[in-house]
Every structure is written in C-alpha cells, then in structure tokens.
Coordinates of C-alpha atoms in Angstrom, one line a residue:
X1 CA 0.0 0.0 0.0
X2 CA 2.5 2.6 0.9
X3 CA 4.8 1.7 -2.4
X4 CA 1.2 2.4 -4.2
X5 CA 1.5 6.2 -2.5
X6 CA 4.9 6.7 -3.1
X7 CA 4.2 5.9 -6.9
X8 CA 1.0 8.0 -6.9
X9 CA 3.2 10.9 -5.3
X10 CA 5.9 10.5 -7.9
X11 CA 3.8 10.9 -10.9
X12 CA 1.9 14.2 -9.7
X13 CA 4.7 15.9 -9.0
X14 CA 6.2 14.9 -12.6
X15 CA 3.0 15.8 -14.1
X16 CA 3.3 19.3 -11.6
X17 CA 7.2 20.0 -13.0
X18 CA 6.0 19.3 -16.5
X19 CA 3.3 21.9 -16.0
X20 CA 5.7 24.8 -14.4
X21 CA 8.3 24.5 -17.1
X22 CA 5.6 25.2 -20.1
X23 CA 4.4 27.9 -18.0
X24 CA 7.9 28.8 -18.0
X25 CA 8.4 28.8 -21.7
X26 CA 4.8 30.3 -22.6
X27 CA 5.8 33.5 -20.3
X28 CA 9.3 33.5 -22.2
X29 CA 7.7 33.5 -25.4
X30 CA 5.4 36.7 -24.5
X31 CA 8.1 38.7 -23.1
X32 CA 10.2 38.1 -25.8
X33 CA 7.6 38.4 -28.5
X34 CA 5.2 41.1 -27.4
X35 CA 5.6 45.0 -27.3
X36 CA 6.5 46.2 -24.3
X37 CA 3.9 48.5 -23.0
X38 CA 4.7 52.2 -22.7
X39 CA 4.0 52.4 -19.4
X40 CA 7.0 50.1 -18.5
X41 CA 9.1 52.0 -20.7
X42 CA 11.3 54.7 -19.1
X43 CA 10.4 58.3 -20.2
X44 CA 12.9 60.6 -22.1
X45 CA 13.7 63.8 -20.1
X46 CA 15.5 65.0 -23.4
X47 CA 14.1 67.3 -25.6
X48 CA 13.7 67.5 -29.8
X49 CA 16.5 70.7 -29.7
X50 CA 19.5 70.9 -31.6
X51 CA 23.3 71.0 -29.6
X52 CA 25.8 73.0 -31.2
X53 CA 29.3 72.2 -30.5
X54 CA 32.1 73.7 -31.1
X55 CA 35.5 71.8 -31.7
X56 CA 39.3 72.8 -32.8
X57 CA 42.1 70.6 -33.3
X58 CA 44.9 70.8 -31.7
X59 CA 47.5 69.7 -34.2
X60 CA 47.6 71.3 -37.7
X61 CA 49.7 70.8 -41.2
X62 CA 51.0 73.8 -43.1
X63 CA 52.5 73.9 -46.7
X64 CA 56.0 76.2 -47.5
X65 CA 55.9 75.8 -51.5
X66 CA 59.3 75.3 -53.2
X67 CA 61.4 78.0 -55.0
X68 CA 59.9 79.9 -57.6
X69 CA 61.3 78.1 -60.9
X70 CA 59.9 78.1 -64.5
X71 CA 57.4 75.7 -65.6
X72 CA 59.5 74.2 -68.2
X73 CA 63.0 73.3 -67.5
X74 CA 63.6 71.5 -71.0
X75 CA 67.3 71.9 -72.5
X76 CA 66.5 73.2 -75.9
X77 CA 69.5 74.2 -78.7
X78 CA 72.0 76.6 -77.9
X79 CA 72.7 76.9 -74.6
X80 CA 73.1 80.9 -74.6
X81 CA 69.3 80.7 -75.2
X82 CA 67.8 78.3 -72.6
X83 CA 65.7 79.3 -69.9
X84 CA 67.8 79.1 -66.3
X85 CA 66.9 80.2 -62.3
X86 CA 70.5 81.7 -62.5
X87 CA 71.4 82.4 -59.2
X88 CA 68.8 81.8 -57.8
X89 CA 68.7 81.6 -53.5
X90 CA 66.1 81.0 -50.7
X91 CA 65.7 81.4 -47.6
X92 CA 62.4 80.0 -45.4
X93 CA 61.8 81.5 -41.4
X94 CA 59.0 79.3 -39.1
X95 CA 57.9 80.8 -35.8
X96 CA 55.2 79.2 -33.1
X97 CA 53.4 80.8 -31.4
X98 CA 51.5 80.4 -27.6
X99 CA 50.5 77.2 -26.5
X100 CA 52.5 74.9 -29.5
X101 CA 54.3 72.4 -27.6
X102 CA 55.9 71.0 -30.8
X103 CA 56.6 72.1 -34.7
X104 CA 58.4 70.3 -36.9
X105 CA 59.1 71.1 -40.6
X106 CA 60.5 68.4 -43.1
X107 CA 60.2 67.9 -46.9
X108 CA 57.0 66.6 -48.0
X109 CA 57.1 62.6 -48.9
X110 CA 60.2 62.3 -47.0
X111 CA 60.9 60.8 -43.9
X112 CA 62.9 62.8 -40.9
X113 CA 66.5 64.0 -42.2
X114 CA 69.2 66.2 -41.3
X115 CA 66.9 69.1 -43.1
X116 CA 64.8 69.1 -41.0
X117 CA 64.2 71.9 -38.6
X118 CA 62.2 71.8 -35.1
X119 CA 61.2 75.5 -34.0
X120 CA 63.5 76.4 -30.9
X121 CA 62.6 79.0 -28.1
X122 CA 65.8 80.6 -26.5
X123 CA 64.0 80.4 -23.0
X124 CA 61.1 77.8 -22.4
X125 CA 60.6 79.2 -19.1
X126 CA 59.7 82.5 -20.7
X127 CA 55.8 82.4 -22.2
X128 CA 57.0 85.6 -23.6
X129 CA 59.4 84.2 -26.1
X130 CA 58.3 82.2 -29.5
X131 CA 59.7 78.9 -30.5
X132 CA 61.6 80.0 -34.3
X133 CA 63.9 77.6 -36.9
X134 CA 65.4 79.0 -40.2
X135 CA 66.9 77.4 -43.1
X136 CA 68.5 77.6 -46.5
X137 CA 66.1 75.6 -49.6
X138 CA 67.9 74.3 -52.7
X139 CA 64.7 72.4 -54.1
X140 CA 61.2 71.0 -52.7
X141 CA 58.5 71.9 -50.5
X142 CA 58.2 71.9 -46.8
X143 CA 55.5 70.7 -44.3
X144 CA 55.3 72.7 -40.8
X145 CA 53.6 69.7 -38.3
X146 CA 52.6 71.5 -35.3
X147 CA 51.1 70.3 -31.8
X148 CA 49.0 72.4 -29.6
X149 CA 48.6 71.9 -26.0
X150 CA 45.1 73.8 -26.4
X151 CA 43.7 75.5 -29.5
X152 CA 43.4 78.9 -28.0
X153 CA 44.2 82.7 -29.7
X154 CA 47.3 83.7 -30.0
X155 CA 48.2 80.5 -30.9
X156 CA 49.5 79.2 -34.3
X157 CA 52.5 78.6 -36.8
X158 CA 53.9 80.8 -39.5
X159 CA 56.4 80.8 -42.6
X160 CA 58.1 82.6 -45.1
X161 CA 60.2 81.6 -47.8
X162 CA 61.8 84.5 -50.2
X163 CA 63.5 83.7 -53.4
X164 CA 66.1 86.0 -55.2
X165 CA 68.2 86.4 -58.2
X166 CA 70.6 88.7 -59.7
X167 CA 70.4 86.9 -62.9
X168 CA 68.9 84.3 -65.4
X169 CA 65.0 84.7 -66.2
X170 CA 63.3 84.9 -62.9
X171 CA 65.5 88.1 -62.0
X172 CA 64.1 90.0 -58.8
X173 CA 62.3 88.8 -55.5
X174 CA 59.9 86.0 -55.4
X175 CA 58.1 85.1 -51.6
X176 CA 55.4 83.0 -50.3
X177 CA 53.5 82.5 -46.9
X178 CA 53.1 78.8 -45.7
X179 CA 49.4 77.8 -46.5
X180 CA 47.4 76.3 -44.2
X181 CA 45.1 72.9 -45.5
X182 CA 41.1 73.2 -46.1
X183 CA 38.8 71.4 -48.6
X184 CA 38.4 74.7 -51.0
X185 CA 41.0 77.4 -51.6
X186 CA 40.5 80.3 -54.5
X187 CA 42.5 82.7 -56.5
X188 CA 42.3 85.7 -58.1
X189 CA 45.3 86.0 -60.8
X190 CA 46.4 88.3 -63.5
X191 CA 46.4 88.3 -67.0
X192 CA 47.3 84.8 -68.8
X193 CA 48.3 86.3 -71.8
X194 CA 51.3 85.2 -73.7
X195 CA 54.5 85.0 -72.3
X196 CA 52.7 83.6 -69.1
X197 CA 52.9 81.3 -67.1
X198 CA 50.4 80.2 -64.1
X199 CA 51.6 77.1 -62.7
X200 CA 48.9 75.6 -60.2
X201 CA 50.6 73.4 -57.6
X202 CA 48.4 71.2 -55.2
X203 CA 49.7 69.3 -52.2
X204 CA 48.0 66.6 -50.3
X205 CA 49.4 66.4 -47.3
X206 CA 47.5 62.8 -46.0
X207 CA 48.4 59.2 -46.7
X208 CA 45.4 58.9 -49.1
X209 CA 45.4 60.3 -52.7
X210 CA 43.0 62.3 -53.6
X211 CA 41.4 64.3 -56.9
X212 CA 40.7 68.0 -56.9
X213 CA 37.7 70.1 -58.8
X214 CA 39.1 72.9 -60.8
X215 CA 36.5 75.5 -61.7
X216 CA 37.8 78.6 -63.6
X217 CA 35.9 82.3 -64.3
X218 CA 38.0 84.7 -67.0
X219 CA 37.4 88.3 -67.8
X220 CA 36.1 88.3 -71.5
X221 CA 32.3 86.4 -70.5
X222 CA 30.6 85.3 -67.5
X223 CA 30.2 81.7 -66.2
X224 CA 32.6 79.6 -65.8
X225 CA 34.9 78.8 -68.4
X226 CA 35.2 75.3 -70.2
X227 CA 39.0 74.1 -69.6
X228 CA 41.4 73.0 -72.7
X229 CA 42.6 70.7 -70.4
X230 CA 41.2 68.5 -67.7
X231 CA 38.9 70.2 -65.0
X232 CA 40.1 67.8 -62.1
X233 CA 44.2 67.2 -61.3
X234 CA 44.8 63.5 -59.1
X235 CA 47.0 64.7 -56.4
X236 CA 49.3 61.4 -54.8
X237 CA 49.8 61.2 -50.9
X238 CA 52.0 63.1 -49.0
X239 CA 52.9 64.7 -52.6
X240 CA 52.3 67.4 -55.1
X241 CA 50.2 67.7 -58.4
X242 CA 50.4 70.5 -61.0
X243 CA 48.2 72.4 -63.7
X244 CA 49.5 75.2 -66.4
X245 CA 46.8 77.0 -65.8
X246 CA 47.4 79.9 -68.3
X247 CA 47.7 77.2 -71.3
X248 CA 43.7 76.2 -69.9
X249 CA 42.4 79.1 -70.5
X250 CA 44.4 81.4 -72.4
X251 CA 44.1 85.3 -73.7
X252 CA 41.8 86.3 -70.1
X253 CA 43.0 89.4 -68.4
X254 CA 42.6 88.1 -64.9
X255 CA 41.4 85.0 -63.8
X256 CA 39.0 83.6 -60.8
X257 CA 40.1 80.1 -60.2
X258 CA 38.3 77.5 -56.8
X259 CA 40.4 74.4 -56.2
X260 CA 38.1 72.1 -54.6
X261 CA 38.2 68.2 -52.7
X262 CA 35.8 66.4 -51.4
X263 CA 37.2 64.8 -48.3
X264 CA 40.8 65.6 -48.6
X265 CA 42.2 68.8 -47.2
X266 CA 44.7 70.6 -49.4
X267 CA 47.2 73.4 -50.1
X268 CA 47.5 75.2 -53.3
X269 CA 49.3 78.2 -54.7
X270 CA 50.2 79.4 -58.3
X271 CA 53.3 79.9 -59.1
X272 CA 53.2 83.3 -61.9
X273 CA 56.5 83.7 -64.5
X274 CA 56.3 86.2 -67.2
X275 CA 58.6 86.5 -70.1
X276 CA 58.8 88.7 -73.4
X277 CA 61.0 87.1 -75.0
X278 CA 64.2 86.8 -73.6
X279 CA 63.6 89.6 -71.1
X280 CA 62.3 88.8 -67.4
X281 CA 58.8 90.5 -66.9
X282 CA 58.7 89.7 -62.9
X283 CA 57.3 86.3 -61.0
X284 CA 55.8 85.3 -58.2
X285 CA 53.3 83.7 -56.0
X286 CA 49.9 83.8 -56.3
X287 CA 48.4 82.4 -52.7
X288 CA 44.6 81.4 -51.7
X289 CA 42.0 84.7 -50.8
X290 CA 40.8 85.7 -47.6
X291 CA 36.9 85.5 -47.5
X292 CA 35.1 88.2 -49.5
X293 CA 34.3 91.5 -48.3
X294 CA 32.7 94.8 -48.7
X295 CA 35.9 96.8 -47.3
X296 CA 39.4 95.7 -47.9
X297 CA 42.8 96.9 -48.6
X298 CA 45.7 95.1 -50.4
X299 CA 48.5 96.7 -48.7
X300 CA 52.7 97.4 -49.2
X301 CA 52.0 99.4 -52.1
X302 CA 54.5 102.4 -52.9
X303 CA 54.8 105.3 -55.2
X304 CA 55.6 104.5 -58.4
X305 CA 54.4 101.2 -58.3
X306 CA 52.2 100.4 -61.5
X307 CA 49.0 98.5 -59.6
X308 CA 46.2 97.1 -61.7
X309 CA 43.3 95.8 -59.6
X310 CA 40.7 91.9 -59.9
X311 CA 37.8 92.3 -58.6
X312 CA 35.2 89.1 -58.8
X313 CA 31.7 88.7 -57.2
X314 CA 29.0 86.6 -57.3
X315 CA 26.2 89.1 -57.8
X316 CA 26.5 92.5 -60.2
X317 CA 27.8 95.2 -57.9
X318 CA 30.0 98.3 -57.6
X319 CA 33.0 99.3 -55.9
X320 CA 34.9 102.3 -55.3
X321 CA 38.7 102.1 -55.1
X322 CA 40.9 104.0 -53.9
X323 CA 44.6 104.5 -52.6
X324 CA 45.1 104.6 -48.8
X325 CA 47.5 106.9 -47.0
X326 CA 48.8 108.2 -43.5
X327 CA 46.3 110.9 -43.6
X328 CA 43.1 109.0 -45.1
X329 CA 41.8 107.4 -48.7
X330 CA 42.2 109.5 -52.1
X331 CA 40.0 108.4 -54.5
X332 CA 41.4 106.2 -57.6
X333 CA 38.5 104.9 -59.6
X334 CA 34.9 103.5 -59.4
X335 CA 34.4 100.3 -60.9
X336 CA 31.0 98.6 -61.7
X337 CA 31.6 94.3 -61.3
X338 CA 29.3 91.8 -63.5
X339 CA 28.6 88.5 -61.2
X340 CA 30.4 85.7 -61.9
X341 CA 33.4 87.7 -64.3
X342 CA 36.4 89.0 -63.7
X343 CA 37.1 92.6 -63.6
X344 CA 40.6 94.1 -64.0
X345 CA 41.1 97.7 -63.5
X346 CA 44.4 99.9 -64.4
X347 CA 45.2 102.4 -61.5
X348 CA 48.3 103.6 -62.8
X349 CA 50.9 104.5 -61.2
X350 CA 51.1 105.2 -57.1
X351 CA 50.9 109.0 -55.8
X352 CA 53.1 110.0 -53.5
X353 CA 52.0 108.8 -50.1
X354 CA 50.6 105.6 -51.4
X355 CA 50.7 102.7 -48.6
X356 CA 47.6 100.3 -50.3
X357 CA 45.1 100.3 -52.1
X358 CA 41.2 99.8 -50.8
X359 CA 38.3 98.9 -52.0
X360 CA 34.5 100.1 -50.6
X361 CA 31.7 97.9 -52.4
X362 CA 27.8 97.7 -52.0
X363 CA 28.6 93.6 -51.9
X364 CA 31.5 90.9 -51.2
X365 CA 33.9 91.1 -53.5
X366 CA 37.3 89.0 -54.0
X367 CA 39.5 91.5 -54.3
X368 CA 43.7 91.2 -55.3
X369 CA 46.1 93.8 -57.1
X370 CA 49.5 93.3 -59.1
X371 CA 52.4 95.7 -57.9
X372 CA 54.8 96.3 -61.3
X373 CA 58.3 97.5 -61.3
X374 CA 60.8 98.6 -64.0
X375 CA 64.5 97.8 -63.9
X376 CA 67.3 98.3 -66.4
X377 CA 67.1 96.6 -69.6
X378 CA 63.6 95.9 -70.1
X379 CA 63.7 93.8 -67.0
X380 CA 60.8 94.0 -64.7
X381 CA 59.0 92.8 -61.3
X382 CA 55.7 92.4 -59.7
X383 CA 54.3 91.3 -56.7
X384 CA 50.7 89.5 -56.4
X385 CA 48.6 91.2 -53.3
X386 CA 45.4 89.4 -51.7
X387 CA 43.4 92.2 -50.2
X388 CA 44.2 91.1 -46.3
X389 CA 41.8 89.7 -43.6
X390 CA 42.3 91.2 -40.3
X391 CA 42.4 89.3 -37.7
X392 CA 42.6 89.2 -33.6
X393 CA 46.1 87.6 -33.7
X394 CA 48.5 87.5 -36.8
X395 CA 52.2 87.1 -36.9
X396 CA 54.6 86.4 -40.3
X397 CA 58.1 85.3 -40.3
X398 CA 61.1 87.7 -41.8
X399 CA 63.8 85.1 -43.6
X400 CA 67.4 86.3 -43.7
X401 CA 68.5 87.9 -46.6
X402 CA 65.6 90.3 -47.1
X403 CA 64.9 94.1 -45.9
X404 CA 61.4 94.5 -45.1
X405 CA 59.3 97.2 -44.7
X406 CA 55.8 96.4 -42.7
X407 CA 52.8 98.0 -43.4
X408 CA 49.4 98.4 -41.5
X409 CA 45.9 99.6 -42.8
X410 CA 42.8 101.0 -40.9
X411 CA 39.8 99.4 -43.0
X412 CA 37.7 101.1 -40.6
X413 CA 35.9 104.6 -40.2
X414 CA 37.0 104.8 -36.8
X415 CA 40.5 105.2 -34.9
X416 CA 42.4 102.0 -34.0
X417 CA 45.2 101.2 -31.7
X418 CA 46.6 97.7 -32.2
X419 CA 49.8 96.3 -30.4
X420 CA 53.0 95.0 -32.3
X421 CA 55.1 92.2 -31.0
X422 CA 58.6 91.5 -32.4
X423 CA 61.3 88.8 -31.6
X424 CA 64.7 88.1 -33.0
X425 CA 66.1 84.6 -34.5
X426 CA 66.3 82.8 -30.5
X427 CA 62.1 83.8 -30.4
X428 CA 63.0 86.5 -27.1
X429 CA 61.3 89.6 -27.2
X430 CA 63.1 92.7 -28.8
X431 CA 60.0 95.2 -28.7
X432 CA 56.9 95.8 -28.4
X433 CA 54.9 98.6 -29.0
X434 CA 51.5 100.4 -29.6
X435 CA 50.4 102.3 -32.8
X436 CA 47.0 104.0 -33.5
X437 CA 45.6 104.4 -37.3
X438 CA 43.3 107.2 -38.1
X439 CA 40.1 106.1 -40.0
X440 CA 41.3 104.8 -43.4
X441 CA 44.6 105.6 -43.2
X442 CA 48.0 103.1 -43.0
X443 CA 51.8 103.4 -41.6
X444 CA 54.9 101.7 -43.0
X445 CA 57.3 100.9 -40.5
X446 CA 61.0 99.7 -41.8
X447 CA 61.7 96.0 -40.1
X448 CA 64.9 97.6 -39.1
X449 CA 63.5 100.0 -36.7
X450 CA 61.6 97.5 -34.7
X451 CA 65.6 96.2 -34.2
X452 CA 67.8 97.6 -31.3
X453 CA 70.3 96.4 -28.5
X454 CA 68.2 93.8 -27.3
X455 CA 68.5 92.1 -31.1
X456 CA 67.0 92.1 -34.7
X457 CA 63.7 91.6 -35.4
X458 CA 62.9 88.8 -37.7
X459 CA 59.6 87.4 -35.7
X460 CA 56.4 89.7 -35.9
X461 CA 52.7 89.2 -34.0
X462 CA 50.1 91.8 -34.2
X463 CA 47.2 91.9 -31.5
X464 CA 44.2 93.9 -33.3
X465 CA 40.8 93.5 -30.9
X466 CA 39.2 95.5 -33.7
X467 CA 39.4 93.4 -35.8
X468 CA 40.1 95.5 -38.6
X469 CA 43.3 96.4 -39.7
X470 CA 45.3 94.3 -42.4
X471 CA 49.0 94.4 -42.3
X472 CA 52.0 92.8 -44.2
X473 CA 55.2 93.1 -45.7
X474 CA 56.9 93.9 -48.4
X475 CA 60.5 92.4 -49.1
X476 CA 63.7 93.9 -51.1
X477 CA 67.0 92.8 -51.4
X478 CA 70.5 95.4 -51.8
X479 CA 72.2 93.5 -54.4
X480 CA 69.3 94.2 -56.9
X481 CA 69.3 97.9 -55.8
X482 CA 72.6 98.2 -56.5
X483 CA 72.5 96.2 -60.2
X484 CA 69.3 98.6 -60.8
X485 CA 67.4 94.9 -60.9
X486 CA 63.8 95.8 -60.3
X487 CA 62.8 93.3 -57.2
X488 CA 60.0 93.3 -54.9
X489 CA 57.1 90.8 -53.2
X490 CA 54.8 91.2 -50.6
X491 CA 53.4 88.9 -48.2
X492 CA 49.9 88.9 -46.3
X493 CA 50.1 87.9 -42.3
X494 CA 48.8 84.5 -41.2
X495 CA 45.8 84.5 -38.5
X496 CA 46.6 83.2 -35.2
X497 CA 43.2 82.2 -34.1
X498 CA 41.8 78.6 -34.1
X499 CA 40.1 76.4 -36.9
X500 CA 36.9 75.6 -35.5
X501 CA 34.5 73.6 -36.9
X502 CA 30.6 73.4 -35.7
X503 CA 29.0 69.8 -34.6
X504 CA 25.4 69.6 -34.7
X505 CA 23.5 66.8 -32.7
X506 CA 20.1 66.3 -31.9
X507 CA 18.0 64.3 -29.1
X508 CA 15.7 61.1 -31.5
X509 CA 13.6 59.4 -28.1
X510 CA 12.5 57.1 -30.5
X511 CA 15.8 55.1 -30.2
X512 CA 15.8 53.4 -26.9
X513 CA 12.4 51.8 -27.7

C-alpha cells in the first residue's frame, strides 16, 4: 500500500514539474515576442532641440611651397638661349606661437632628415618668447607639423620663404607665406596672356590620394569657363600635383580660379613667370583669398608702383577704389563688377604717399592687385597682393636675406590702436609697441627700426581687438638695388586664431524603444 502512494506521489509531482516548465516557456515567449507596454518603458527627459558644438584641433599641417622656378625646365638648342633660375637663393623663417608644444618642418614625402628643422625657443621658461627655426632651400617643399597643447588665440605657426636672383630669367624677388590645408581654396590672378605662365601646384598632405575640382571664371564672358585641359588634377599622398593653368584658359585678363576636394584637405598656390622674349617681366606667387568682403585693402603698395586691380563677385555690384594713405583714402577709380566675371582695372601709377590700395563695395567682392616695377634693360618685377583679412592675432616670419618694410591699414571709419610684438632669430622679445591708425589711413614701419640692442627683429605678431586692420610686408633685397634689378614681393600675415569647426546633434527618443 505505501509503495502504491509513493508511486502515486511521484507521478503528480512529474505531471506538476512538466506543467511549471511550459508555464515557464509560454511566459518567455510573451516577453520576448510582445511590445513592451509604454508604461514600463522609461520616459525621455530629453528634448527635440539641436546642440551646437564647437570643436578645434589641436595639431595642424601647413605647406611652404618650393622656390619659384619656371614651368618648363627643357634643354632646348643653344645653350646661350635656354631658360635658367640663375642664381637663384632662398631662404624660409617658421615661428610658433602660444601654447605649440611641438613644430616640426621636413620635406613633404620624405621621412625625418638632417633638413629638418624643429622651432626652438631661446628660454622655455619665458611664455614671452616664441619657439623659431630657419633654413636655406635648394629644391622641394616643406610641411610645418605643429602640436598644440590647447587651440586657444594667439596660438598658431607661421612661414616665409623668399627667393632671389641677380640673374637668369626669374631676376628680382619672389616670396610666399606657408598655406594652411582646407577642402576649398580660390585665387584671383592676372592676365594669362602670352608669355605667361600660371603654374597651379596642389599638395596633399594625407596618406590617401585624392582628386581635386578645378573651376575657372575669366574676364572676357561670364560663367565659368570650359577648360582646354582637364577640369580635375589627381593629387598622390604626401605629394604634389600640377596644372598650367594659363595654357587652360588662355588670352583672359585676370582669372578667378576655386580648387576644390571632397574629403581631402589641401594646399595650393600658383606659381606666376612672365617672359617677353628673352627679357624677365617679374614672378611670383599667387596664394589662396581671404573671404570676401565689402571693405578691404591690399597693402605694401608704394609710389611709383604700376598696380592694376581683380575684382570678382558673385552678384553684379560696384565698388569704389581708392589709394590709402597716413592721412586717409584719395580716390582712384569707381568700378562697376558683373557677377560671376572677372574685372581688371588699371590704376596707374602710385601718388606719393601711397601705402595700399582699398576697395568700398555695395557687396562681397574678391579683391587682389599686381604691384609692377621697371628695372634696367627691359627687366621687370611684380608682386601679387590678396586684399588682407584682419584678424585678432597675426604674426609672419622675416627670412634672412631680405629688408622688409611692414605695413598696417585701418579698413575702418573709426580710430584704431593695435599692439605690435617683435622677436629676434632665438624667439625673445626685442619690442613691443602700440600704434594708432586714423580712419582709413595706413603706416609703414621699416623692419629695421623694430631692431635695437636687445636684437634684430625677424619674428612679428600683431594683436588687433578690432578686428580690422590688415597688415604685411613687403620684401627687397640690396644686391638688386645696386645692379638697378627691379625686385619686390609682398606677403599677407597669417591669423593666429583657431580652426573651429561646428558639430550639430540632436536628441531622437525614439531610439531606446
């Protein structure tokens, strides 16, 4: 009897197990399969609104192009005839600036050498001092590779290289500021007429290659120009690509040229050699415009110079132009701009008292001028001037070799006192001083003066709150003067103040359900 109730017990609680377990698996199944109701669900505090962000890097890559050079170095029948660089020498100046714990510049493609240079400081105890290098180029480009312990004002590299020769076919004073990398750079150039050459060199600085959009506006029509040659260039890694740009679109009297990549970021400049004949006519380069504007002034102009002004806007408007001086703006010449064409206008020569020119429009307008001057025997010189874009912080770099004469402009209607930093070749300070601009109106002050018995200056950094005066500086060299060698180029100052770039995000509930 009792083995009859164990037996009994047995088999109900195996029939009671069986039971639980498909319980079990039924509740599984409904959690697993079924919604979730909303009232278990955990509500979003969150709203639908939009967070801006904004970010800057803290490490940044800067192209130094190589020496101006011709475009065709071919060895063609008598040798008394060829085209040569002569004597051709260059010399490059870096300086960091605030918080840049490291800059390093090297040839592009190459790996580390005994070129290289890393930017120095004579006292790193000193936050008053800037970290500088200098060094003699032969051939190739450079890359300036600079860390940052904090993206902050202030803080930034610059460069300089300045070319010069005595003799051969690029006679006079070529110069270039290091270019900073972005996805779209544009130029505003002169005349490709014949015995021009405009030489458009890209540089990737990444370990991808990449291809760049070439889009081109002339002076004869509106629109945008259809190319003789190809509209995109393929640019290799950590290497250079180049376009004759005046063979594309010959016979214009300026040019409006956008160099554009889609995910790459990339340098460009144009290198400009003129020629009649056997005779030099002046080179140069040719560097990437500031952002359009109603005021600006190209500056480093002087007497004498012949200037012809390129204007280009992307709506029909009108400027007036007009030379700028220590005592205010005297009128040059009104010019009416079509949209999407370039405009070229001959001022001349300088007038006495001529620091810049300016131009006042109704709309944005790209503005640049060509300086022109006259040496002995036909030869001649020009520099290329992009209007300049003030900024809160901007420095430049003064390479040995060179005398250089600084000049600051006012693009305001009201008075302006900005502060002016210089430092010799160890980066310690040698002066520093303040100078007020009347409305309008510039001041040249010779490199040499900044000098004294603390050292020379070679390193200079401009603090403008304003926000609106452009400076730069125009570069000569004695042994032209003295062979009556016409020789001049002017560069623009580099901004000190961070890249930023905007991040957008917005709050989407919907994806935690």
């Amino acid at each position: 009897m009792s083995n009859k109730t164990s037996g009994f017990k047995r088999a109900i609680g195996i029939v009671l197990g069986v039971i639980t377990m498909l319980v079990l698996i039924a509740l599984f199944v409904v959690l697993v399969m079924a919604p979730i109701p909303n009232i278990w669900v955990d509500k979003v505090a969150a709203s639908d609104n939009a967070i801006d962000q904004t970010v800057s890097p803290t490490q940044s890559e800067t192209y130094c192009p190589a020496p101006i050079g011709l475009a065709d170095t071919g060895t063609y029948g008598d040798s008394a005839f060829q085209a040569t660089v002569g004597n051709l020498s260059t010399q490059a100046r870096y300086a960091a600036f605030g918080s840049v714990y490291s800059a390093t510049v090297s040839a592009i493609g190459q790996k580390s050498s005994s070129d290289d240079v890393t930017l120095k400081d004579a006292d790193s105890t000193d936050d008053s001092s800037v970290k500088t290098g200098a060094q003699k180029i032969n051939q190739g480009a450079r890359l300036i590779n600079t860390r940052m312990l904090q993206a902050a004002a202030g803080t930034g590299t610059v460069g300089t290289i300045a070319s010069w020769a005595d003799d051969g076919d690029v006679r006079g004073i070529s110069a270039a500021s290091c270019v900073s990398t972005s996805l779209s750079q544009s130029f505003l150039l002169s005349d490709s007429t014949t015995g021009t050459t405009q030489q458009l060199i890209v540089s990737n600085l990444s370990t991808k290659p990449t291809t760049v959009d070439i889009a081109v506006w002339g002076s004869e029509t509106a629109g945008k120009m259809a190319l003789s040659t190809q509209s995109t260039l393929s640019v290799p890694a950590e290497g250079e690509s180049s376009m004759e740009l005046s063979a594309a679109v010959d016979g214009q009297h300026g040019l409006f040229v956008t160099v554009s990549s889609k995910e790459t970021p990339i340098a460009s400049v144009v290198r400009t050699v003129t020629m009649d004949g056997l005779t030099p006519k002046g080179s140069d380069f040719a560097l990437p415009l500031p952002t359009a504007s109603n005021a600006s002034v190209a500056p480093s102009i002087t007497a004498g110079d012949a200037v012809t002004a390129y204007l280009f806007a992307k709506a029909d408007t009108s400027t007036g132009l007009s030379w700028i001086t220590a005592k205010g703006l005297v009128p040059a010449k009104d010019a009416t701009v079509t949209a999407d064409k370039v405009t070229a206008i001959d001022l001349g020569e300088a007038p006495d008292g001529a620091l810049g020119v300016m131009s006042t429009a109704e709309d944005a307008v790209s503005f640049s001028v060509k300086a022109t001057r006259s040496g002995d025997s036909g030869q001649a010189d020009f520099a290329l001037v992009n209007a300049g874009e003030p900024s809160e912080f901007s420095g430049l770099a003064l390479p040995d070799g060179v005398k250089a004469s600084i000049t600051l402009a006012n693009t305001s209607n009201a008075r302006r006192t900005v502060t002016l930093r210089a430092y010799d070749d160890a980066g310690a300070s040698v002066t520093s001083k303040e100078i007020t601009l009347d409305a309008n109106a510039a001041q040249t002050i010779e490199a040499g003066n900044l000098s004294g018995d603390h050292g020379t200056a070679v390193v200079l950094m401009l603090e403008d709150s304003s926000k609106k005066v452009s400076w730069g500086a125009r570069f000569s060299h004695d042994s032209l003067q003295d062979k009556d060698i016409a020789g001049l180029s002017v560069i623009d100052a580099s901004t000190l103040m961070p890249a930023t770039v905007h991040v957008w995000a917005r709050n989407d509930s919907s994806i935690v359900k």
